[in-house]
């Protein structure tokens, strides 16, 4: 190889090595503070990787919509170590701290005017149903509300947040496990999850059970969690292998994962899928019914992720605004 090309190759290798080291150093756990408040949450780095998504026919607890089991590879992302709490979500509902962002954190790749983010309606009843709010996960929220919250959170912090895709959620839940639950078969589900046999008919404060191997809490039970995807019963048959995502084209159904304090153990499995339902708002007396709150979903919440590779400005809203 001619000397000039060897020099260019050496320079390229040095640049790529430096970039790789910089990326690895920057990809670590961090605490996200909310401006003007004492509220914060921890984000856990989830490295890029591959896994087998879904269940096999030999799994006696599996359902048809979890098949076929298929190979998926994902880009890196951060995930909140716990479900979004009332303490944090109420800041979005109140919107009293928005002004603190106007001269605060700026990120050239996140171009969002916090004043342009829609505000959630004030609920007409106590959406916690008297079960507790301080330190508890938010419940009874729609996927639209959860996604709009992510847009607001991005504007307030300068980091791009969204809901996880269904594939990201299962990958993070499994934390390397190929069993029904992330802890495998050697320990009890009671050590890791709140569900119908141990919840005493209520949800519980975050992080009161053991975390999985990747330090994520309540991936099984407590409250079920919204993902971004449209629910397609046999959608895995057309799943792409790299960063699969079924972009929503209609309001119902969407995919919910993880199971809740109301569910039996089989609904908490890593691969278990739940389609959203119109019945989750059947007692809402408003017309039209609220797009922010689900009066009959005391089992339903969400957690946020932050993709390592920030979408282009033209694609950022793609993950926040869906057909409602």
Short mmCIF file of N, CA, C and O in Angstrom, two decimals, residues 151-215:
data_model
loop_
_atom_site.label_atom_id
_atom_site.label_comp_id
_atom_site.label_asym_id
_atom_site.label_seq_id
_atom_site.Cartn_x
_atom_site.Cartn_y
_atom_site.Cartn_z
N UNK A 151 -42.16 14.20 25.50
CA UNK A 151 -41.82 15.41 24.73
C UNK A 151 -41.52 16.57 25.68
O UNK A 151 -40.53 17.29 25.51
N UNK A 152 -42.36 16.73 26.68
CA UNK A 152 -42.16 17.80 27.67
C UNK A 152 -40.86 17.58 28.44
O UNK A 152 -40.08 18.52 28.64
N UNK A 153 -40.60 16.33 28.84
CA UNK A 153 -39.38 16.02 29.58
C UNK A 153 -38.14 16.32 28.73
O UNK A 153 -37.14 16.82 29.24
N UNK A 154 -38.22 16.05 27.44
CA UNK A 154 -37.11 16.33 26.54
C UNK A 154 -36.85 17.83 26.46
O UNK A 154 -35.70 18.29 26.49
N UNK A 155 -37.92 18.60 26.38
CA UNK A 155 -37.78 20.06 26.32
C UNK A 155 -37.20 20.61 27.61
O UNK A 155 -36.39 21.55 27.59
N UNK A 156 -37.56 20.01 28.74
CA UNK A 156 -37.10 20.51 30.03
C UNK A 156 -35.65 20.14 30.34
O UNK A 156 -34.97 20.86 31.06
N UNK A 157 -35.18 19.03 29.79
CA UNK A 157 -33.87 18.51 30.19
C UNK A 157 -32.80 18.63 29.11
O UNK A 157 -31.61 18.54 29.41
N UNK A 158 -33.19 18.75 27.85
CA UNK A 158 -32.21 18.78 26.77
C UNK A 158 -31.78 17.40 26.31
O UNK A 158 -30.91 17.26 25.46
N UNK A 159 -32.39 16.33 26.86
CA UNK A 159 -32.15 14.97 26.41
C UNK A 159 -33.41 14.46 25.71
O UNK A 159 -34.52 14.81 26.11
N UNK A 160 -33.21 13.61 24.71
CA UNK A 160 -34.36 13.10 23.96
C UNK A 160 -34.93 11.85 24.64
O UNK A 160 -34.30 10.80 24.66
N UNK A 161 -36.13 11.98 25.19
CA UNK A 161 -36.80 10.88 25.86
C UNK A 161 -38.04 10.45 25.08
O UNK A 161 -38.69 11.27 24.43
N UNK A 162 -38.34 9.17 25.17
CA UNK A 162 -39.55 8.61 24.55
C UNK A 162 -39.92 7.33 25.28
O UNK A 162 -39.20 6.88 26.19
N UNK A 163 -41.04 6.73 24.88
CA UNK A 163 -41.39 5.40 25.38
C UNK A 163 -40.51 4.37 24.69
O UNK A 163 -40.03 4.59 23.58
N UNK A 164 -40.29 3.21 25.31
CA UNK A 164 -39.52 2.15 24.65
C UNK A 164 -40.34 1.47 23.57
O UNK A 164 -41.58 1.41 23.65
N UNK A 165 -39.66 0.96 22.55
CA UNK A 165 -40.34 0.07 21.63
C UNK A 165 -40.59 -1.25 22.36
O UNK A 165 -39.99 -1.53 23.40
N UNK A 166 -41.45 -2.06 21.80
CA UNK A 166 -41.75 -3.35 22.41
C UNK A 166 -40.48 -4.21 22.49
O UNK A 166 -40.24 -4.88 23.49
N UNK A 167 -39.66 -4.16 21.45
CA UNK A 167 -38.43 -4.96 21.44
C UNK A 167 -37.44 -4.46 22.49
O UNK A 167 -36.80 -5.26 23.20
N UNK A 168 -37.29 -3.13 22.61
CA UNK A 168 -36.40 -2.57 23.62
C UNK A 168 -36.85 -2.98 25.02
O UNK A 168 -36.04 -3.31 25.88
N UNK A 169 -38.16 -2.94 25.23
CA UNK A 169 -38.69 -3.27 26.55
C UNK A 169 -38.35 -4.73 26.91
O UNK A 169 -37.86 -5.01 28.01
N UNK A 170 -38.61 -5.66 26.00
CA UNK A 170 -38.36 -7.07 26.31
C UNK A 170 -36.87 -7.34 26.50
O UNK A 170 -36.47 -8.11 27.38
N UNK A 171 -36.05 -6.73 25.67
CA UNK A 171 -34.59 -6.88 25.79
C UNK A 171 -34.11 -6.42 27.16
O UNK A 171 -33.34 -7.11 27.84
N UNK A 172 -34.59 -5.24 27.60
CA UNK A 172 -34.18 -4.70 28.90
C UNK A 172 -34.74 -5.54 30.04
O UNK A 172 -34.07 -5.74 31.06
N UNK A 173 -35.95 -6.03 29.89
CA UNK A 173 -36.55 -6.87 30.92
C UNK A 173 -35.76 -8.17 31.09
O UNK A 173 -35.43 -8.57 32.21
N UNK A 174 -35.43 -8.80 29.99
CA UNK A 174 -34.72 -10.08 30.05
C UNK A 174 -33.34 -9.94 30.67
O UNK A 174 -32.88 -10.82 31.40
N UNK A 175 -32.65 -8.87 30.37
CA UNK A 175 -31.29 -8.65 30.90
C UNK A 175 -30.41 -9.88 30.69
O UNK A 175 -29.65 -10.29 31.57
N UNK A 176 -30.53 -10.48 29.52
CA UNK A 176 -29.72 -11.63 29.18
C UNK A 176 -30.37 -12.98 29.44
O UNK A 176 -29.84 -14.02 29.04
N UNK A 177 -31.52 -12.99 30.07
CA UNK A 177 -32.20 -14.25 30.39
C UNK A 177 -33.01 -14.76 29.20
O UNK A 177 -33.59 -13.97 28.45
N UNK A 178 -33.08 -16.08 29.05
CA UNK A 178 -33.95 -16.69 28.05
C UNK A 178 -35.08 -17.47 28.71
O UNK A 178 -35.79 -18.23 28.06
N UNK A 179 -35.25 -17.25 30.02
CA UNK A 179 -36.31 -17.91 30.77
C UNK A 179 -37.58 -17.04 30.77
O UNK A 179 -37.60 -15.94 30.21
N UNK A 180 -38.61 -17.51 31.43
CA UNK A 180 -39.86 -16.75 31.51
C UNK A 180 -39.68 -15.40 32.20
O UNK A 180 -40.32 -14.41 31.85
N UNK A 181 -38.77 -15.39 33.21
CA UNK A 181 -38.53 -14.18 34.00
C UNK A 181 -37.04 -13.86 33.98
O UNK A 181 -36.21 -14.74 33.75
N UNK A 182 -36.70 -12.62 34.25
CA UNK A 182 -35.30 -12.22 34.12
C UNK A 182 -34.39 -12.88 35.14
O UNK A 182 -33.18 -12.94 34.95
N UNK A 183 -34.94 -13.38 36.23
CA UNK A 183 -34.11 -14.01 37.26
C UNK A 183 -33.96 -15.51 37.01
O UNK A 183 -33.28 -16.20 37.78
N UNK A 184 -34.59 -16.03 35.96
CA UNK A 184 -34.48 -17.45 35.66
C UNK A 184 -35.41 -18.29 36.52
O UNK A 184 -36.54 -17.88 36.80
N UNK A 185 -34.94 -19.43 36.96
CA UNK A 185 -35.80 -20.36 37.70
C UNK A 185 -35.36 -20.57 39.14
O UNK A 185 -35.99 -21.32 39.90
N UNK A 186 -34.25 -19.96 39.53
CA UNK A 186 -33.65 -20.27 40.83
C UNK A 186 -34.20 -19.46 41.99
O UNK A 186 -33.93 -19.75 43.14
N UNK A 187 -34.95 -18.40 41.68
CA UNK A 187 -35.47 -17.56 42.76
C UNK A 187 -36.98 -17.39 42.60
O UNK A 187 -37.57 -17.75 41.59
N UNK A 188 -37.59 -16.80 43.61
CA UNK A 188 -39.04 -16.65 43.63
C UNK A 188 -39.47 -15.34 42.97
O UNK A 188 -38.85 -14.30 43.15
N UNK A 189 -40.57 -15.40 42.23
CA UNK A 189 -41.13 -14.19 41.64
C UNK A 189 -41.48 -13.16 42.70
O UNK A 189 -41.39 -11.95 42.48
N UNK A 190 -41.85 -13.63 43.89
CA UNK A 190 -42.19 -12.72 44.98
C UNK A 190 -41.04 -11.79 45.36
O UNK A 190 -41.26 -10.71 45.91
N UNK A 191 -39.81 -12.21 45.10
CA UNK A 191 -38.66 -11.37 45.42
C UNK A 191 -38.51 -10.19 44.47
O UNK A 191 -37.83 -9.22 44.78
N UNK A 192 -39.15 -10.29 43.29
CA UNK A 192 -38.92 -9.31 42.24
C UNK A 192 -40.18 -8.55 41.81
O UNK A 192 -40.06 -7.55 41.09
N UNK A 193 -41.34 -9.01 42.20
CA UNK A 193 -42.55 -8.44 41.60
C UNK A 193 -43.72 -8.36 42.57
O UNK A 193 -43.88 -9.21 43.45
N UNK A 194 -44.53 -7.31 42.35
CA UNK A 194 -45.84 -7.21 42.98
C UNK A 194 -46.88 -7.71 41.96
O UNK A 194 -46.97 -7.18 40.86
N UNK A 195 -47.64 -8.72 42.34
CA UNK A 195 -48.68 -9.25 41.46
C UNK A 195 -49.83 -9.76 42.31
O UNK A 195 -49.87 -9.48 43.53
N UNK A 196 -50.80 -10.43 41.72
CA UNK A 196 -52.06 -10.64 42.43
C UNK A 196 -51.95 -11.46 43.71
O UNK A 196 -52.77 -11.32 44.62
N UNK A 197 -50.91 -12.30 43.83
CA UNK A 197 -50.81 -13.13 45.04
C UNK A 197 -50.14 -12.44 46.22
O UNK A 197 -50.26 -12.92 47.35
N UNK A 198 -49.44 -11.32 45.99
CA UNK A 198 -48.74 -10.68 47.12
C UNK A 198 -48.98 -9.18 47.22
O UNK A 198 -48.41 -8.52 48.09
N UNK A 199 -49.82 -8.60 46.36
CA UNK A 199 -49.96 -7.14 46.32
C UNK A 199 -50.98 -6.59 47.31
O UNK A 199 -51.05 -5.36 47.50
N UNK A 200 -51.80 -7.45 47.91
CA UNK A 200 -52.86 -7.00 48.83
C UNK A 200 -53.82 -6.03 48.16
O UNK A 200 -54.35 -5.11 48.79
N UNK A 201 -54.03 -6.21 46.86
CA UNK A 201 -55.04 -5.43 46.15
C UNK A 201 -54.67 -3.98 45.90
O UNK A 201 -55.56 -3.13 45.79
N UNK A 202 -53.37 -3.68 45.78
CA UNK A 202 -52.95 -2.30 45.53
C UNK A 202 -51.57 -2.29 44.88
O UNK A 202 -50.84 -3.29 44.95
N UNK A 203 -51.24 -1.18 44.24
CA UNK A 203 -49.86 -1.07 43.75
C UNK A 203 -48.97 -0.58 44.88
O UNK A 203 -49.45 -0.23 45.96
N UNK A 204 -47.65 -0.55 44.64
CA UNK A 204 -46.70 -0.29 45.71
C UNK A 204 -45.67 0.75 45.28
O UNK A 204 -45.49 1.01 44.08
N UNK A 205 -44.97 1.36 46.24
CA UNK A 205 -43.91 2.32 45.89
C UNK A 205 -42.86 1.66 44.99
O UNK A 205 -42.65 0.45 45.05
N UNK A 206 -42.22 2.48 44.19
CA UNK A 206 -41.18 1.99 43.29
C UNK A 206 -39.99 1.40 44.06
O UNK A 206 -39.75 1.76 45.21
N UNK A 207 -39.31 0.46 43.44
CA UNK A 207 -38.03 -0.06 43.93
C UNK A 207 -38.13 -0.71 45.30
O UNK A 207 -37.21 -0.64 46.10
N UNK A 208 -39.24 -1.37 45.57
CA UNK A 208 -39.38 -2.08 46.84
C UNK A 208 -39.15 -3.58 46.67
O UNK A 208 -39.25 -4.33 47.63
N UNK A 209 -38.89 -4.00 45.43
CA UNK A 209 -38.49 -5.37 45.14
C UNK A 209 -37.09 -5.36 44.52
O UNK A 209 -36.56 -4.30 44.18
N UNK A 210 -36.50 -6.52 44.33
CA UNK A 210 -35.16 -6.62 43.75
C UNK A 210 -35.16 -6.17 42.29
O UNK A 210 -36.15 -6.33 41.57
N UNK A 211 -34.02 -5.63 41.85
CA UNK A 211 -33.84 -5.24 40.45
C UNK A 211 -33.37 -6.45 39.64
O UNK A 211 -32.91 -7.45 40.19
N UNK A 212 -33.45 -6.33 38.30
CA UNK A 212 -32.87 -7.38 37.47
C UNK A 212 -31.36 -7.19 37.34
O UNK A 212 -30.78 -6.29 37.96
N UNK A 213 -30.71 -7.99 36.53
CA UNK A 213 -29.24 -7.95 36.43
C UNK A 213 -28.73 -6.61 35.93
O UNK A 213 -27.59 -6.24 36.19
N UNK A 214 -29.56 -5.90 35.19
CA UNK A 214 -29.16 -4.61 34.64
C UNK A 214 -29.62 -3.44 35.51
O UNK A 214 -29.64 -2.30 35.08
N UNK A 215 -30.05 -3.75 36.74
CA UNK A 215 -30.40 -2.76 37.75
C UNK A 215 -31.68 -1.99 37.40
O UNK A 215 -31.82 -0.81 37.75
#
